[in-house]
Amino acid sequence: MDTQRAKNIRESLTADCSQCFGLCCTALNLIASSDFPINKPAGSPCVNLQADYGCKIHANLREKGFKGCTVFDCLGAGQAVSQVTFKGQSWRDSPEIGAKMFQAFPVMEQIHEMIAYTAEALSYELPQALSEKLNVQLTALQNLTKHDTDQLLSLDIVMYRFPLNELLSETSKYIRESLIGKISGIKKAKDYNHERADWIGKKLNGQNLQAVNLRGAYLIAADMRNADLRAADFIGADLRDADLRGANLSTSMFLTQMQINSAKGDEKTLLPFYIRRPSHWTA
């Protein structure tokens, strides 16, 4: 697969709420917190879900206390379940399918997440052997999206995550190591590895963090204004309320829309090609 096709696949994984039956507003369990003002059990429609599956407070979610709704992104899993798995049947029109539909949604969400990571990896210039392995993985994951409900619900997702994680780690290592030695300001190899680091609230304003491994790192409320984060690996990192104003994430690896939605940024924040600038970011 050529890199441009891989980029197209990654960029296409976006939610289209007009083709979804409000699954994120129904299938998921909500717990009253700073992100949600109400408790809502899984399988129960949100009080703000309208008959046409739109949200009646969509324009004011943050003001109404539904910050979590503006962070969530299903990567297109909602419309896949609604239009492909259930062939356009709605849980409202056919209540008997509701339970399985709501169970299938988080499974499809995980599959789409894995497809997104795999497609992004294939968008880089990689050794042929690694690209071939990623291509095999991508084909297998894309085939899963065509499964019927019972097949989806019987999947052991972990069996797909483990081999993919190895390939993504190999991809990350290859890309980052190709830059190490060319970057000024970082002298030792260990300075690039901050996997699962506790950087909650850490002051990183203006720092050169190119090619740093931040997998699974806790970056909650970290001050990363104007930091250079090109080629940094963010898979699984917690970016809630991290300040990314003016930061350069243009070639950061394995960022998700949800991670960016949970952070703070502005018009000077540079983002990867597949990430949309959150509407709640400051001008």
CSV table of N, CA, C and O in Angstrom, one decimal, residues 185-246:
chain,number,residue,atom,x,y,z
A,185,GLY,N,20.1,19.5,21.4
A,185,GLY,CA,19.5,19.7,22.7
A,185,GLY,C,19.3,18.5,23.5
A,185,GLY,O,19.0,18.5,24.7
A,186,ILE,N,19.3,17.3,22.9
A,186,ILE,CA,19.1,16.0,23.6
A,186,ILE,C,20.3,15.2,23.3
A,186,ILE,O,20.6,14.8,22.2
A,187,LYS,N,21.0,14.8,24.4
A,187,LYS,CA,22.3,14.2,24.2
A,187,LYS,C,22.3,12.7,24.4
A,187,LYS,O,23.0,11.9,23.7
A,188,LYS,N,21.5,12.2,25.3
A,188,LYS,CA,21.6,10.7,25.7
A,188,LYS,C,20.3,10.0,25.2
A,188,LYS,O,19.2,10.5,25.2
A,189,ALA,N,20.5,8.8,24.8
A,189,ALA,CA,19.3,8.0,24.3
A,189,ALA,C,18.2,7.8,25.3
A,189,ALA,O,17.1,7.8,25.0
A,190,LYS,N,18.6,7.7,26.6
A,190,LYS,CA,17.6,7.5,27.6
A,190,LYS,C,16.7,8.8,27.8
A,190,LYS,O,15.6,8.7,28.3
A,191,ASP,N,17.2,9.9,27.3
A,191,ASP,CA,16.4,11.1,27.4
A,191,ASP,C,15.2,11.1,26.4
A,191,ASP,O,14.3,11.9,26.5
A,192,TYR,N,15.2,10.1,25.5
A,192,TYR,CA,14.1,10.0,24.6
A,192,TYR,C,13.0,9.1,25.1
A,192,TYR,O,11.9,9.1,24.5
A,193,ASN,N,13.3,8.3,26.1
A,193,ASN,CA,12.3,7.3,26.6
A,193,ASN,C,11.6,7.8,27.9
A,193,ASN,O,12.2,7.8,28.9
A,194,HIS,N,10.3,8.2,27.7
A,194,HIS,CA,9.5,8.6,28.9
A,194,HIS,C,8.2,7.8,28.9
A,194,HIS,O,7.2,8.4,29.2
A,195,GLU,N,8.3,6.6,28.5
A,195,GLU,CA,7.1,5.8,28.5
A,195,GLU,C,6.5,5.7,29.9
A,195,GLU,O,7.2,5.4,30.9
A,196,ARG,N,5.2,5.9,30.0
A,196,ARG,CA,4.4,5.9,31.2
A,196,ARG,C,4.9,6.9,32.3
A,196,ARG,O,4.7,6.7,33.5
A,197,ALA,N,5.6,7.9,31.8
A,197,ALA,CA,6.1,8.9,32.8
A,197,ALA,C,5.0,9.7,33.5
A,197,ALA,O,3.9,9.9,32.9
A,198,ASP,N,5.2,10.0,34.7
A,198,ASP,CA,4.3,10.9,35.4
A,198,ASP,C,4.7,12.3,35.3
A,198,ASP,O,5.5,12.8,36.0
A,199,TRP,N,4.1,13.0,34.3
A,199,TRP,CA,4.4,14.4,34.0
A,199,TRP,C,3.2,15.2,34.3
A,199,TRP,O,3.0,16.2,33.6
A,200,ILE,N,2.4,14.8,35.2
A,200,ILE,CA,1.2,15.6,35.5
A,200,ILE,C,1.6,17.0,36.0
A,200,ILE,O,2.4,17.1,37.0
A,201,GLY,N,1.1,18.0,35.3
A,201,GLY,CA,1.4,19.4,35.7
A,201,GLY,C,2.8,19.8,35.4
A,201,GLY,O,3.2,20.9,35.8
A,202,LYS,N,3.6,19.0,34.7
A,202,LYS,CA,5.0,19.3,34.5
A,202,LYS,C,5.2,20.5,33.6
A,202,LYS,O,4.5,20.7,32.6
A,203,LYS,N,6.2,21.3,33.9
A,203,LYS,CA,6.5,22.5,33.1
A,203,LYS,C,7.4,22.1,31.9
A,203,LYS,O,8.6,21.8,32.1
A,204,LEU,N,6.9,22.1,30.7
A,204,LEU,CA,7.7,21.7,29.6
A,204,LEU,C,7.6,22.8,28.5
A,204,LEU,O,7.8,22.6,27.3
A,205,ASN,N,7.3,24.0,28.9
A,205,ASN,CA,7.1,25.2,28.0
A,205,ASN,C,8.3,25.4,27.1
A,205,ASN,O,9.4,25.6,27.6
A,206,GLY,N,8.1,25.3,25.8
A,206,GLY,CA,9.2,25.6,24.9
A,206,GLY,C,10.3,24.6,24.7
A,206,GLY,O,11.3,24.8,24.0
A,207,GLN,N,10.1,23.4,25.3
A,207,GLN,CA,11.1,22.4,25.3
A,207,GLN,C,11.2,21.6,24.0
A,207,GLN,O,10.2,21.5,23.3
A,208,ASN,N,12.3,21.1,23.6
A,208,ASN,CA,12.5,20.3,22.4
A,208,ASN,C,12.3,18.9,22.8
A,208,ASN,O,13.1,18.2,23.5
A,209,LEU,N,11.1,18.3,22.4
A,209,LEU,CA,10.7,17.0,22.8
A,209,LEU,C,10.5,16.1,21.5
A,209,LEU,O,9.7,15.2,21.5
A,210,GLN,N,11.3,16.5,20.5
A,210,GLN,CA,11.2,15.7,19.2
A,210,GLN,C,11.6,14.2,19.5
A,210,GLN,O,12.5,14.0,20.2
A,211,ALA,N,10.8,13.3,18.8
A,211,ALA,CA,11.1,11.9,18.8
A,211,ALA,C,11.1,11.3,20.2
A,211,ALA,O,11.6,10.2,20.4
A,212,VAL,N,10.5,11.9,21.2
A,212,VAL,CA,10.4,11.4,22.5
A,212,VAL,C,9.3,10.3,22.6
A,212,VAL,O,8.2,10.5,22.0
A,213,ASN,N,9.5,9.3,23.3
A,213,ASN,CA,8.5,8.2,23.5
A,213,ASN,C,7.7,8.6,24.8
A,213,ASN,O,8.2,8.5,25.9
A,214,LEU,N,6.4,9.0,24.5
A,214,LEU,CA,5.5,9.3,25.6
A,214,LEU,C,4.3,8.3,25.7
A,214,LEU,O,3.3,8.7,26.1
A,215,ARG,N,4.6,7.1,25.3
A,215,ARG,CA,3.5,6.1,25.3
A,215,ARG,C,3.0,5.9,26.7
A,215,ARG,O,3.8,5.7,27.7
A,216,GLY,N,1.7,6.0,26.9
A,216,GLY,CA,1.1,5.8,28.2
A,216,GLY,C,1.5,6.8,29.2
A,216,GLY,O,1.2,6.6,30.4
A,217,ALA,N,2.1,7.9,28.8
A,217,ALA,CA,2.5,8.9,29.8
A,217,ALA,C,1.3,9.7,30.4
A,217,ALA,O,0.3,9.9,29.7
A,218,TYR,N,1.5,10.2,31.6
A,218,TYR,CA,0.4,11.0,32.3
A,218,TYR,C,0.8,12.4,32.1
A,218,TYR,O,1.7,12.9,32.7
A,219,LEU,N,0.1,13.1,31.2
A,219,LEU,CA,0.5,14.5,30.8
A,219,LEU,C,-0.7,15.4,31.2
A,219,LEU,O,-0.8,16.5,30.7
A,220,ILE,N,-1.4,15.0,32.2
A,220,ILE,CA,-2.6,15.8,32.6
A,220,ILE,C,-2.1,17.2,33.1
A,220,ILE,O,-1.3,17.3,34.0
A,221,ALA,N,-2.7,18.2,32.5
A,221,ALA,CA,-2.4,19.6,32.9
A,221,ALA,C,-1.0,20.0,32.7
A,221,ALA,O,-0.5,21.0,33.3
A,222,ALA,N,-0.2,19.2,31.9
A,222,ALA,CA,1.2,19.6,31.7
A,222,ALA,C,1.2,20.9,30.8
A,222,ALA,O,0.4,21.1,30.0
A,223,ASP,N,2.2,21.7,31.1
A,223,ASP,CA,2.4,23.0,30.4
A,223,ASP,C,3.4,22.6,29.2
A,223,ASP,O,4.6,22.6,29.4
A,224,MET,N,2.8,22.4,28.0
A,224,MET,CA,3.6,22.1,26.8
A,224,MET,C,3.5,23.2,25.8
A,224,MET,O,3.6,22.9,24.6
A,225,ARG,N,3.2,24.4,26.2
A,225,ARG,CA,3.1,25.5,25.3
A,225,ARG,C,4.4,25.7,24.5
A,225,ARG,O,5.5,25.6,25.1
A,226,ASN,N,4.3,25.8,23.2
A,226,ASN,CA,5.4,26.1,22.3
A,226,ASN,C,6.4,25.0,22.3
A,226,ASN,O,7.5,25.2,21.8
A,227,ALA,N,6.1,23.8,22.8
A,227,ALA,CA,7.0,22.7,22.7
A,227,ALA,C,7.1,22.1,21.3
A,227,ALA,O,6.1,22.1,20.6
A,228,ASP,N,8.3,21.6,21.0
A,228,ASP,CA,8.4,20.9,19.7
A,228,ASP,C,8.2,19.4,19.9
A,228,ASP,O,9.0,18.7,20.6
A,229,LEU,N,7.1,18.9,19.5
A,229,LEU,CA,6.7,17.5,19.7
A,229,LEU,C,6.6,16.7,18.4
A,229,LEU,O,6.0,15.6,18.4
A,230,ARG,N,7.4,17.1,17.4
A,230,ARG,CA,7.4,16.4,16.2
A,230,ARG,C,8.0,15.0,16.4
A,230,ARG,O,9.0,14.8,17.1
A,231,ALA,N,7.3,14.0,15.8
A,231,ALA,CA,7.8,12.6,15.9
A,231,ALA,C,7.7,12.0,17.3
A,231,ALA,O,8.3,10.9,17.5
A,232,ALA,N,7.1,12.7,18.2
A,232,ALA,CA,6.9,12.1,19.6
A,232,ALA,C,5.8,11.1,19.5
A,232,ALA,O,4.8,11.3,18.7
A,233,ASP,N,5.9,10.0,20.2
A,233,ASP,CA,4.9,8.9,20.2
A,233,ASP,C,3.9,9.1,21.4
A,233,ASP,O,4.3,9.1,22.5
A,234,PHE,N,2.7,9.4,21.0
A,234,PHE,CA,1.7,9.7,22.1
A,234,PHE,C,0.7,8.5,22.3
A,234,PHE,O,-0.4,8.7,22.9
A,235,ILE,N,0.9,7.3,21.8
A,235,ILE,CA,-0.1,6.3,21.9
A,235,ILE,C,-0.4,6.0,23.4
A,235,ILE,O,0.5,5.8,24.2
A,236,GLY,N,-1.7,6.1,23.7
A,236,GLY,CA,-2.1,5.9,25.1
A,236,GLY,C,-1.8,6.9,26.1
A,236,GLY,O,-2.1,6.8,27.3
A,237,ALA,N,-1.2,8.1,25.7
A,237,ALA,CA,-0.9,9.1,26.6
A,237,ALA,C,-2.2,9.9,27.1
A,237,ALA,O,-3.1,10.0,26.3
A,238,ASP,N,-2.2,10.3,28.3
A,238,ASP,CA,-3.3,11.1,28.9
A,238,ASP,C,-3.0,12.6,28.8
A,238,ASP,O,-2.2,13.1,29.5
A,239,LEU,N,-3.7,13.2,27.9
A,239,LEU,CA,-3.5,14.7,27.6
A,239,LEU,C,-4.6,15.6,28.2
A,239,LEU,O,-4.7,16.7,27.7
A,240,ARG,N,-5.4,15.1,29.1
A,240,ARG,CA,-6.4,15.9,29.6
A,240,ARG,C,-5.9,17.2,30.2
A,240,ARG,O,-5.0,17.2,31.1
A,241,ASP,N,-6.4,18.3,29.7
A,241,ASP,CA,-6.1,19.7,30.1
A,241,ASP,C,-4.6,20.0,29.9
A,241,ASP,O,-4.1,21.0,30.5
A,242,ALA,N,-3.9,19.2,29.1
A,242,ALA,CA,-2.5,19.6,28.8
A,242,ALA,C,-2.6,20.9,27.9
A,242,ALA,O,-3.4,21.0,27.1
A,243,ASP,N,-1.7,21.8,28.2
A,243,ASP,CA,-1.7,23.1,27.5
A,243,ASP,C,-0.8,23.0,26.2
A,243,ASP,O,0.5,23.0,26.4
A,244,LEU,N,-1.4,22.9,25.1
A,244,LEU,CA,-0.6,22.7,23.8
A,244,LEU,C,-0.6,23.9,23.0
A,244,LEU,O,-0.4,23.9,21.8
A,245,ARG,N,-0.9,25.1,23.6
A,245,ARG,CA,-0.9,26.3,22.8
A,245,ARG,C,0.4,26.6,22.2
A,245,ARG,O,1.4,26.6,22.8
A,246,GLY,N,0.4,26.8,20.8
A,246,GLY,CA,1.7,27.1,20.1
A,246,GLY,C,2.6,25.9,19.9
A,246,GLY,O,3.7,26.0,19.3
